[in-house]
Amino acid sequence: MKNILRHFIALCLLGFLVATRLSAQTVIGGTTPTPSALLDLQSTNKGFLPPRLTTAERNAIAEPATGLLIFNTTLNCIEMNVGVPAQPIWVCLSTAAGVTAYGGPGCSGLGSIQGTMNAGFPVNGVTMTLYANVTWPGIWSLTATQNGVTFSGAGNFTSPGCQPITLTAVGTPVAPGTFTWTIGTQPAGSAEGVVNCTASGASSAPTVSINTALPLITHVTSGATGIGIPNGLPVGVTALWANNVITISGTPTEGGTFNYNIPLEDGCGNTSATGVITVTSASGANCGAYIAPGVWKVFMCHNLGADQSADPFTPSWRLNGDYYQWGRAAVAAAGPTGPSSGEANEGDIAGWNTTAAPNDAWLDAIKTANDPCPAGFRVPTKAQWDAVLDNNLNTRSNVGTNWASSSTNYTTGLRIGTGSSGLFLPAAGSRTYWAGTLGGRDSDGDYWSGTEDGSYAWSLNFSSSEASAYNDFFRTTGMSIRCIAE
């Protein structure tokens, strides 16, 4: 009996120990469980497969326990209920967000870049906007590098759906042009941006006299590899580019206000360096007239062909200039070369052109290719000459007393304005339409306009007693030209 009792007690103790071991830990696929694991699944070629449910099937689970795990086949992630059975809250266990596409609005196409990028200058305030199609919430971190500029950003999606994100740019663009930045993830997303060439403002906007060397003017450029043909620089002035700097220099030989434009080259589009140079006569004159109340218009200080270095308000042979036929750019007859009779150039002109220029050779609306005025200037219109002669706009007076016609008399003319402002139009006469013979020097002033009138053309004419626009000269007559700024 005692032996039977001892065997029974021993079997009870063994059963208790086995039961205690089994209730503490279970190992499947192995013999020794991990000490901290209640259930230890061990394998070197298989995985753990939780129940697979769609979102709709998951939502149909009755009072899911807190901590319940499933694989959501709609969102492609392992989900856990972190809520309570009565109010479940399902979250994906992956910390990275699920994104199926990056793009523009609607989560397709290209994203966009905001702000200005200039080659050679650090970016500031430039951003990229992408739209992410989020399938499950989580964190995101993106970066894209191109042409010396890196866009980057990070954040946390808290809900699914197509939603915008912003990446911020750092760096210095290397080259100008259009570039595409692509984020280095799968799925990829891209945005396109433009890097500009730049040209700084002019280092100065000088005012100098004719035949006086300019102080150097510079523009600092970025992204350019050179410059195109400069537009609007005065004669005698040039522009050179080297080491990202445009240098403007020279000695202007014509007067006026010159608004210049120097295009940058190699992928720079319409980017240009711009500035203004004012060239006055030797006396520092401000040449021009009012063409409307309060509207001052710059004229050249001298007739075409005159000595640009001469004082424009002091009568002399140097101010006479050349003679032109209407509608033609070529000089029809040269002016005097000195004060003496042998230098007056007054006789007939061999081969004088007696065929009139056609209609539209000069125009009021635009400067034509036949206009002899330099860049930035043109032949005035009749309306502009009418305004110059309007006593309500400009003061007008005669200069000189000996208004007798003489090939060597250079003492008279019409003065517009006073002091160092306005115009002096010398009474240079004209050349006959049939032979080019000089007539009326010092008794008449005759200045072409660009305005047609039938087979004739309008001109400004004055004598000692009157001044007005006139329309009874043949187009083959040789007259003076005083250019007005465009």
PDB file of N, CA and C in Angstrom, residues 71-78 92 136:
ATOM      1  N   PHE A  71      -3.359  40.787 -41.432  1.00  0.00           N
ATOM      2  CA  PHE A  71      -2.711  41.408 -42.597  1.00  0.00           C
ATOM      3  C   PHE A  71      -3.823  41.971 -43.473  1.00  0.00           C
ATOM      4  N   ASN A  72      -3.815  43.301 -43.660  1.00  0.00           N
ATOM      5  CA  ASN A  72      -4.852  43.968 -44.438  1.00  0.00           C
ATOM      6  C   ASN A  72      -4.454  43.910 -45.911  1.00  0.00           C
ATOM      7  N   THR A  73      -5.204  43.149 -46.714  1.00  0.00           N
ATOM      8  CA  THR A  73      -4.869  42.995 -48.133  1.00  0.00           C
ATOM      9  C   THR A  73      -5.265  44.218 -48.944  1.00  0.00           C
ATOM     10  N   THR A  74      -6.096  45.078 -48.413  1.00  0.00           N
ATOM     11  CA  THR A  74      -6.439  46.324 -49.123  1.00  0.00           C
ATOM     12  C   THR A  74      -5.299  47.326 -49.021  1.00  0.00           C
ATOM     13  N   LEU A  75      -4.704  47.425 -47.817  1.00  0.00           N
ATOM     14  CA  LEU A  75      -3.630  48.391 -47.589  1.00  0.00           C
ATOM     15  C   LEU A  75      -2.246  47.790 -47.698  1.00  0.00           C
ATOM     16  N   ASN A  76      -2.189  46.449 -47.814  1.00  0.00           N
ATOM     17  CA  ASN A  76      -0.898  45.751 -47.885  1.00  0.00           C
ATOM     18  C   ASN A  76      -0.012  46.056 -46.691  1.00  0.00           C
ATOM     19  N   CYS A  77      -0.554  45.898 -45.487  1.00  0.00           N
ATOM     20  CA  CYS A  77       0.259  46.077 -44.290  1.00  0.00           C
ATOM     21  C   CYS A  77      -0.338  45.248 -43.154  1.00  0.00           C
ATOM     22  N   ILE A  78       0.528  44.936 -42.173  1.00  0.00           N
ATOM     23  CA  ILE A  78       0.055  44.271 -40.959  1.00  0.00           C
ATOM     24  C   ILE A  78      -0.584  45.318 -40.074  1.00  0.00           C
ATOM     25  N   CYS A  92      -1.456  50.531 -39.199  1.00  0.00           N
ATOM     26  CA  CYS A  92      -0.403  49.727 -39.809  1.00  0.00           C
ATOM     27  C   CYS A  92       0.810  49.734 -38.890  1.00  0.00           C
ATOM     28  N   TRP A 136      -1.455  54.042 -46.725  1.00  0.00           N
ATOM     29  CA  TRP A 136      -1.553  53.922 -45.268  1.00  0.00           C
ATOM     30  C   TRP A 136      -0.654  54.965 -44.617  1.00  0.00           C
TER      31      TRP A 136
END
